Coordinates of C-alpha atoms in Angstrom, one line a residue:
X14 CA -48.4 20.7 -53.1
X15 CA -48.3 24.6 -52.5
X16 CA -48.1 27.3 -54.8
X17 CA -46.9 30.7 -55.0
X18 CA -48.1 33.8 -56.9
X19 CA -45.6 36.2 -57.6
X20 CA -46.8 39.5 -58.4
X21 CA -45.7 43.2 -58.9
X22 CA -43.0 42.3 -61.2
X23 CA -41.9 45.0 -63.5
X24 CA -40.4 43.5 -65.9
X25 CA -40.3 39.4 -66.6
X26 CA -37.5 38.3 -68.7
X27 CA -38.4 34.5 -69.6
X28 CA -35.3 34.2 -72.0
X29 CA -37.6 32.1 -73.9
X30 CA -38.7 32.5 -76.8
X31 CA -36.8 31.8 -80.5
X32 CA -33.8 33.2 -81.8
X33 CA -30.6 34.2 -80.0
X34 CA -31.7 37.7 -79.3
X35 CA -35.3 36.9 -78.2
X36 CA -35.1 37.5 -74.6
X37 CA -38.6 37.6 -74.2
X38 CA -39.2 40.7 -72.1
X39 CA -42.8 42.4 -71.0
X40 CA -44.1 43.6 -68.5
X41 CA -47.7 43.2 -66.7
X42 CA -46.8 39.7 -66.3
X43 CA -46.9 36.9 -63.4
X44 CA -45.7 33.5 -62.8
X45 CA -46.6 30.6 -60.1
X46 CA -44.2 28.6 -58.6
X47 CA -45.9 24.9 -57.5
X48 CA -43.2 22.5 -55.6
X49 CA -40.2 24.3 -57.0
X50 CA -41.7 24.5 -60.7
X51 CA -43.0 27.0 -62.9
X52 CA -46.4 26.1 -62.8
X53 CA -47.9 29.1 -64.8
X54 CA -46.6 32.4 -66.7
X55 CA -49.2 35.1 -68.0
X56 CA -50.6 38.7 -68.0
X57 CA -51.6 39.5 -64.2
X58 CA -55.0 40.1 -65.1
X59 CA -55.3 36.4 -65.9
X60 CA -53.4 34.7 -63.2
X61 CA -55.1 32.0 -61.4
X62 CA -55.4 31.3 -57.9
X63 CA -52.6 30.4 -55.5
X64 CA -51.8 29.3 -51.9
X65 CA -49.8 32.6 -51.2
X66 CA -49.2 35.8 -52.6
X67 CA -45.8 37.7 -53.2
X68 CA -45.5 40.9 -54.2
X69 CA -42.1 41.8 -55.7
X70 CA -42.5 45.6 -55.6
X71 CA -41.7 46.4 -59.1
X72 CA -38.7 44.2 -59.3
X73 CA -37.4 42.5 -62.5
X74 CA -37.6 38.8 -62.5
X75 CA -35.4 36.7 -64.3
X76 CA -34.2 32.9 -65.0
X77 CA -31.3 32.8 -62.0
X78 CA -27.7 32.9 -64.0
X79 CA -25.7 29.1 -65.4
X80 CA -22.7 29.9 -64.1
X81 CA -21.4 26.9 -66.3
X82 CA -17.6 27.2 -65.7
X83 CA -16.1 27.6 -62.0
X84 CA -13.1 26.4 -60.2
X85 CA -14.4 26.6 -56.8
X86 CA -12.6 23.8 -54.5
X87 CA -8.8 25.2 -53.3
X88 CA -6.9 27.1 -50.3
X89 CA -4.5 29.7 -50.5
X90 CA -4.3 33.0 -52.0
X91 CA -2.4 34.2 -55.6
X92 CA -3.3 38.2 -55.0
X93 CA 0.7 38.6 -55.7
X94 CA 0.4 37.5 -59.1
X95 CA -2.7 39.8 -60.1
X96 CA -0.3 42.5 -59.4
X97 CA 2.2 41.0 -61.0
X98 CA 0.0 40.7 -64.1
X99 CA -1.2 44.0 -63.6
X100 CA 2.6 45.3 -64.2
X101 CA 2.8 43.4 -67.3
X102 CA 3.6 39.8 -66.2
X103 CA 1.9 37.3 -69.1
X104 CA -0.1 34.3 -68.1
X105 CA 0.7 30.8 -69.0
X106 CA -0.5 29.0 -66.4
X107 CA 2.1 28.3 -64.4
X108 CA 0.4 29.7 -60.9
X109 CA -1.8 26.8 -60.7
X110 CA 1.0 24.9 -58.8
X111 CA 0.6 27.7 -55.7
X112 CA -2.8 26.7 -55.6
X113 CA -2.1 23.0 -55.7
X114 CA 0.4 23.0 -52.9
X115 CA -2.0 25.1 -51.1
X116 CA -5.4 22.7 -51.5
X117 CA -3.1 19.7 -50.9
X118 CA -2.5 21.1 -47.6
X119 CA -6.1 21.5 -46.7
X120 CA -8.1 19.7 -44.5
X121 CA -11.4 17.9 -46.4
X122 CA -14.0 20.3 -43.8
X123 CA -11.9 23.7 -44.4
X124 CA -12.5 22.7 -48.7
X125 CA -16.1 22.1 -48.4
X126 CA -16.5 25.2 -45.7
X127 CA -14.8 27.4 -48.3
X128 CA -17.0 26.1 -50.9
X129 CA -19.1 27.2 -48.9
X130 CA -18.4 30.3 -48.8
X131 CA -17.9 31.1 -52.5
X132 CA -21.2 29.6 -53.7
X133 CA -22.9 31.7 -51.3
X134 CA -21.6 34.6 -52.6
X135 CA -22.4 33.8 -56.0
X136 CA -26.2 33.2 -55.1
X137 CA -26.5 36.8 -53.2
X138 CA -25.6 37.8 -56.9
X139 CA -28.2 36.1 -58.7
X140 CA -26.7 32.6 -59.4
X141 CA -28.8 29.7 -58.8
X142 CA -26.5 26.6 -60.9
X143 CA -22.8 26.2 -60.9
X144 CA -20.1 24.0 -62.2
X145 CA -17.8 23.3 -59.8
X146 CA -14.1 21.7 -61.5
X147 CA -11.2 19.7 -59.7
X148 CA -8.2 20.9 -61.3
X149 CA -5.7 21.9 -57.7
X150 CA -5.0 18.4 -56.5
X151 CA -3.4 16.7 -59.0
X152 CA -3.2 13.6 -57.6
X153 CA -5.4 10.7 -57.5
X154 CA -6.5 11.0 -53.7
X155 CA -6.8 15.1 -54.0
X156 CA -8.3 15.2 -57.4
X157 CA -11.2 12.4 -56.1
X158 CA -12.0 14.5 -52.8
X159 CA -12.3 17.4 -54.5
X160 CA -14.6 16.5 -56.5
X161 CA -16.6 14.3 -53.8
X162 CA -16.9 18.2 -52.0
X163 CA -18.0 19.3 -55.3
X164 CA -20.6 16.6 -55.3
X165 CA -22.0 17.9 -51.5
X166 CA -22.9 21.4 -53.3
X167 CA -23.6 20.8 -57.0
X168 CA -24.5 18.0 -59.9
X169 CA -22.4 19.5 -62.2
X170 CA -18.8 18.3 -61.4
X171 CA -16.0 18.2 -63.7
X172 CA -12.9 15.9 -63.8
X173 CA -9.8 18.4 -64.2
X174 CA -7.0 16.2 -63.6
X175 CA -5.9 17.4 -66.9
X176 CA -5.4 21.0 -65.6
X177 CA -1.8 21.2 -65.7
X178 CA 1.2 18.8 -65.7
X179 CA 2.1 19.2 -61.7
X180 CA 5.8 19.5 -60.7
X181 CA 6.5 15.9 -60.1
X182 CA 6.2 14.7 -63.2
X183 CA 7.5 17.4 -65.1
X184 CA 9.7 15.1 -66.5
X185 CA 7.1 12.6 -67.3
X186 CA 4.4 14.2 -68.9
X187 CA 3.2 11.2 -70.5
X188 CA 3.1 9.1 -67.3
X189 CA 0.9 12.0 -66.1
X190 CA -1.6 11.5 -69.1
X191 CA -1.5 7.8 -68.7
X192 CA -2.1 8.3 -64.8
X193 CA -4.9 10.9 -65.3
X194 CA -6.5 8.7 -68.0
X195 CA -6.3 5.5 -65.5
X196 CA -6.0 5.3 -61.7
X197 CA -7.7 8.9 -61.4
X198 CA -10.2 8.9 -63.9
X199 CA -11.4 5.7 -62.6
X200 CA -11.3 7.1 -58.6
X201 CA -13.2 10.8 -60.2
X202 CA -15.9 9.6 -62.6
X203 CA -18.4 8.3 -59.9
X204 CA -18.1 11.7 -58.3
X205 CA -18.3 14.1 -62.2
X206 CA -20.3 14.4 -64.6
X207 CA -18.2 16.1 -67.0
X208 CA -14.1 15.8 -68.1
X209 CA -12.1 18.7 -69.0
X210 CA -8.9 19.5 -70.6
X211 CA -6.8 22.5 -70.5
X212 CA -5.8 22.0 -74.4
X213 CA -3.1 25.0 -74.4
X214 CA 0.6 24.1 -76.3
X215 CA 1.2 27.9 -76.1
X216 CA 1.4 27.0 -72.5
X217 CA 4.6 24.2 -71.6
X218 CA 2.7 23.6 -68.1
X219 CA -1.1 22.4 -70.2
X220 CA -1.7 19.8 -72.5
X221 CA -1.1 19.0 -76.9
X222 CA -3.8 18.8 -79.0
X223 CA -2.7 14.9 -78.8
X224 CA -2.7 14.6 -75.0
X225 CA -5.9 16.3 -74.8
X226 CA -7.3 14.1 -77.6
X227 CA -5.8 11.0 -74.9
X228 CA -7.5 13.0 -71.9
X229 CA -11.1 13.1 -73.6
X230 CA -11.4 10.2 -75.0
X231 CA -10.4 8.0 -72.1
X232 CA -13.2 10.3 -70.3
X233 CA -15.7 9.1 -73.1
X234 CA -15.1 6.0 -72.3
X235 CA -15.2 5.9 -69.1
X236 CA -19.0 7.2 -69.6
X237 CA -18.4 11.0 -68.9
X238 CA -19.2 13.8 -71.3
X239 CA -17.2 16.3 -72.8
X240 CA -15.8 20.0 -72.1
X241 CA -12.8 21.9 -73.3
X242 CA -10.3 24.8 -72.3
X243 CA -9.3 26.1 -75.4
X244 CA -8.0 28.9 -77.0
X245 CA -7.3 30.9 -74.0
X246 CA -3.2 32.0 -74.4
X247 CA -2.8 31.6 -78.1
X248 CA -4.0 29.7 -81.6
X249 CA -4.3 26.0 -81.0
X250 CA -6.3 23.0 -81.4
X251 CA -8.7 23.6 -78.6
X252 CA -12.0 24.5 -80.6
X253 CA -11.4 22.0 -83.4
X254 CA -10.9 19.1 -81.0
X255 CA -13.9 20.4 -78.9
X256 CA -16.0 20.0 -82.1
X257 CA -15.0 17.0 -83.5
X258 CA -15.6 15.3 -80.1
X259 CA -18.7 16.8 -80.1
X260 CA -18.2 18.1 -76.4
X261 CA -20.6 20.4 -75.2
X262 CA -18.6 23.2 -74.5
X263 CA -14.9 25.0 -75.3
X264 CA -14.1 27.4 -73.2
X265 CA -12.3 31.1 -73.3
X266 CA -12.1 30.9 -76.9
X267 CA -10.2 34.0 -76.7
X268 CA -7.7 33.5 -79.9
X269 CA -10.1 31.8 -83.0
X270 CA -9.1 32.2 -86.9
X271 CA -12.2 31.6 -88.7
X272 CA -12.0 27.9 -89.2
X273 CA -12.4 27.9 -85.1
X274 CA -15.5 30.3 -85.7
X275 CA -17.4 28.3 -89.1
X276 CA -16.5 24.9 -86.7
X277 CA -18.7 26.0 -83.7
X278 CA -21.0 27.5 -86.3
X279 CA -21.8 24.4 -87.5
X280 CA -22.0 22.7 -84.4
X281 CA -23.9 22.0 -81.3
X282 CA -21.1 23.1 -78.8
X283 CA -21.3 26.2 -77.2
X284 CA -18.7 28.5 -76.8
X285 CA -18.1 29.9 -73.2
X286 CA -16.5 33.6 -72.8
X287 CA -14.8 33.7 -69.3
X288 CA -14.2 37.8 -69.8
X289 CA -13.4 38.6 -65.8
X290 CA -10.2 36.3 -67.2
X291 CA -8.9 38.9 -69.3
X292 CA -9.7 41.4 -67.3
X293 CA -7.8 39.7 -64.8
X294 CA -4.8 39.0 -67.1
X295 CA -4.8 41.5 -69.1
X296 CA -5.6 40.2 -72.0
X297 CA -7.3 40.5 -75.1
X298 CA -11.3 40.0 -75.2
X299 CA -13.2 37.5 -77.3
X300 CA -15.1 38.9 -80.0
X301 CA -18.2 37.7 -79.2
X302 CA -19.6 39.9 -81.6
X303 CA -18.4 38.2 -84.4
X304 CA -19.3 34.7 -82.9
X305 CA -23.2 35.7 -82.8
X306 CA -23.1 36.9 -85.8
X307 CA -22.0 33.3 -87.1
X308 CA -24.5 32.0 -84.9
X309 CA -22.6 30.3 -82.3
X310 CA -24.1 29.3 -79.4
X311 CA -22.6 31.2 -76.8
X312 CA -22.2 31.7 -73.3
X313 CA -20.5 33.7 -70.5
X314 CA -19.4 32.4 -67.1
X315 CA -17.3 33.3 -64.6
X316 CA -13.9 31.1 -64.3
X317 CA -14.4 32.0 -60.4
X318 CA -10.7 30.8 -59.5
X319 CA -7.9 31.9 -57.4
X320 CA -5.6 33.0 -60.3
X321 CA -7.0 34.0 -63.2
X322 CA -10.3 35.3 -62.0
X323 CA -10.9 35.8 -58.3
X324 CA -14.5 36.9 -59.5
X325 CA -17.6 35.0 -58.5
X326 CA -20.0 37.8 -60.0
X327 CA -21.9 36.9 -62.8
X328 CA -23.3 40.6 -63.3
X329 CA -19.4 41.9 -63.8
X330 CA -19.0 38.9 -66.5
X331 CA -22.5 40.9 -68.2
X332 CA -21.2 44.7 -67.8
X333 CA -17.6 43.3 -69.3
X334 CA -18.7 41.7 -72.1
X335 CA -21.3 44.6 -73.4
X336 CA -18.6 47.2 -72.7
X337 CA -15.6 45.0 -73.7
X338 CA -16.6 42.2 -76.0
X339 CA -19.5 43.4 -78.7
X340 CA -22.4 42.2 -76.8
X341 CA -25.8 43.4 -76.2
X342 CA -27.4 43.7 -72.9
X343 CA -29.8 41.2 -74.2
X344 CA -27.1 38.8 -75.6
X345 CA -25.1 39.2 -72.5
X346 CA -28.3 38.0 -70.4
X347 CA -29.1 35.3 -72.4
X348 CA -25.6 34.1 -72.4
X349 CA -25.6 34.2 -68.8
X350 CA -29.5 32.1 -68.5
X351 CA -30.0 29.8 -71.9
X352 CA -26.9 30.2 -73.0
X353 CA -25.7 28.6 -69.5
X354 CA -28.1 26.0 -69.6
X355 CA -27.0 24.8 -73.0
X356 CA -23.2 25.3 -72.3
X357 CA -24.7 22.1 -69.6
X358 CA -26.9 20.2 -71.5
X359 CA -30.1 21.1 -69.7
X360 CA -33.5 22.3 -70.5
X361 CA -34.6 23.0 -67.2
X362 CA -33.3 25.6 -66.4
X363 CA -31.7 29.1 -67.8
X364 CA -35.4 30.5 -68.7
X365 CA -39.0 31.1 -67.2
X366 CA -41.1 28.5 -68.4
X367 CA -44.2 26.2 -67.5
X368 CA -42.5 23.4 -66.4
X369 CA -39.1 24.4 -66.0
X370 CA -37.2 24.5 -62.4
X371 CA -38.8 27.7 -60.9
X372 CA -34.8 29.5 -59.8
X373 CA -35.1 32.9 -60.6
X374 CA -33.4 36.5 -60.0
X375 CA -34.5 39.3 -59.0
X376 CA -33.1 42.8 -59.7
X377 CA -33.9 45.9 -58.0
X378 CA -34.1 47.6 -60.8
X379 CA -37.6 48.1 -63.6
X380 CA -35.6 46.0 -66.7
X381 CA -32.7 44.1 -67.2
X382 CA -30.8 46.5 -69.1
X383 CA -29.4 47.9 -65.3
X384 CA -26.9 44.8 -65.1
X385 CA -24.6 46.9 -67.4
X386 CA -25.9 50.2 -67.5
X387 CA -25.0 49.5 -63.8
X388 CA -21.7 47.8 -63.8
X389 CA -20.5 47.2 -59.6
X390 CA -23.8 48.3 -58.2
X391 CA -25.5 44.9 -56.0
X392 CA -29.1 45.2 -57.8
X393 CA -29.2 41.2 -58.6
X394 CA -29.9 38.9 -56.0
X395 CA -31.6 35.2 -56.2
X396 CA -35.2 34.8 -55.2
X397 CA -35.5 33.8 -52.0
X398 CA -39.3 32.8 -50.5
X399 CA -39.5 32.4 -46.2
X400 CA -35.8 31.7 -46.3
X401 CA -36.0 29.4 -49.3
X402 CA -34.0 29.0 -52.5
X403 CA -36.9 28.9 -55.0

């Protein structure tokens, strides 16, 4: 066992303590990381020994970002339609077919290479956990692989065969339901942790209340737990569903009355604001605001995908949604650490804690406020020791 001081921190945010705006923040603090765990946190004039010293120069430390909702396995490129959308072109999902055809096309080694790719970018940025979805195969060969390259790079995988209806059964939509609930839930589940549902009538290419209800339950069954899309392109079922499952996240929650808000209010599942997706549709922003102040849990994520949000960067997601969606710099941090965490269903990790996995930011800045006072400017960066993912 070796152990690692790390000192000259400026500011610790642990992200630990009670109540949704306790970010626990101070300074004159150190922690020790012992075989990948916090072993110790404290004031610097207590710290005990350690095998090695290092000195992070005034640097804020923080628990490394949950990036709890990512699409990160496809080929091909929808640029076109950002512009599109960007000269007033609405959303409703019907892109995902170009990036179907595209990751169909793709060998299995150009996937995981370009998985790669994208997660690597995310960790220069301060992101230490991802969800990775299937969702652009659509078949039951495509839709396993995906997820087996998933599998190579993260533990938290998500079954998304229930993305859209693809084109050759647009005719058929419920042979599609019966196919994703059968043959390819039963060649994904030993490669996902999670199912997930693209619950969207506003949206003729997604899924009914009813056929979602079809979607999650099968993937109950079938031993997996629960997410949601919901509430992304209009009203719908999405949030109620997601709560009466008890699933442990609905996501974009961008259109809620306030029976969607007093649901998740009174509930244990989390909901996840993807705001680099309206920014990259042009759409309206949650209101986060009013979701705190109901206390839902909630969280922020990036959607990293190659339609809606070409965004891997977790610190955009925080400058968006304190400029754009009612949030705190605080809130927004937590959202992106323990927020994260619980949006997954896991304790160890999303804050700085004796016992807890020891993967932390760093920011070159004195306190965490810089992520949005900021915005666009590379200050976060995960902690790296000798080369080494802490």
């Amino acid at each position: 066992m070796s152990s690692t001081l790390l000192t000259g921190i400026g500011e610790l945010v642990t992200c630990d303590e009670d109540g949704q705006a306790a970010i626990g923040a101070r300074s004159g603090q150190t922690v020790v990381v012992e075989d990948g765990l916090v072993a110790w946190v404290g004031d610097a004039t207590q710290a005990p020994a350690a095998d090695a010293r290092h000195d992070l120069g005034g640097r804020t430390v923080l628990p490394g970002f949950v990036d709890s909702h990512s699409h990160l396995v496809f080929d091909g490129d929808r640029s076109e339609e950002f512009v599109a959308r960007m000269t007033g072109a609405r959303y409703d999902g019907g892109g995902i077919g170009n990036s179907v055809n595209a990751t169909r096309g793709a060998s299995d080694a150009e996937l995981d290479r370009l998985v790669g790719i994208r997660l690597d970018e995310m960790r220069r940025q301060g992101t230490t956990t991802v969800e990775i979805k299937g969702g652009y195969g659509l078949d039951v060969a495509n839709e396993a692989r995906s997820l087996r390259i998933a599998r190579r790079h993260t533990s938290e995988t998500t079954f998304l065969g229930a993305h859209v209806v693809p084109a050759e059964f647009t005719d058929d939509r419920a042979g599609y339901v019966e196919l994703v609930t059968g043959e390819m839930l039963e060649a994904c589940a030993p490669h996902a942790r999670w199912i997930d549902v693209f619950c969207e009538p506003n949206s003729s290419h997604a899924f009914t209340g009813e056929e979602s209800r079809t979607v999650l339950e099968a993937g109950r069954a079938a031993g997996l737990e629960l997410r949601v899309h919901g509430n992304q392109i209009g009203h719908g079922p999405g949030v109620q569903l997601a709560v009466e499952l008890g699933a442990a996240s609905v996501d974009h929650c961008t259109f809620l009355s306030e029976a969607d808000v007093d649901a998740l209010a009174n509930s244990s599942t989390v909901a996840t604001l993807l705001p680099g997706v309206e920014f990259s549709t042009k759409s309206p922003y949650p209101d986060a605001r009013a979701l705190l102040d109901a206390g839902v849990h909630v969280a922020l994520a990036s959607d990293c995908n190659p339609g809606t949000c070409y965004s891997s960067s977790i610190p955009f997601c925080i400058a968006l949604a304190v400029r754009e969606m009612g949030m705190t710099p605080s809130e927004a941090v937590l959202a992106v650490t323990r927020g994260g965490a619980a949006a997954l269903r896991r304790e160890d990790i999303g804050r700085i804690t004796v016992g807890a996995r020891a993967d932390l930011a760093v920011l070159d800045a004195p306190n965490h406020l810089h992520l949005s006072y900021r915005p666009g400017v590379p200050i976060a960066s995960t902690l790296m020791l000798e080369g080494v993912l802490l």
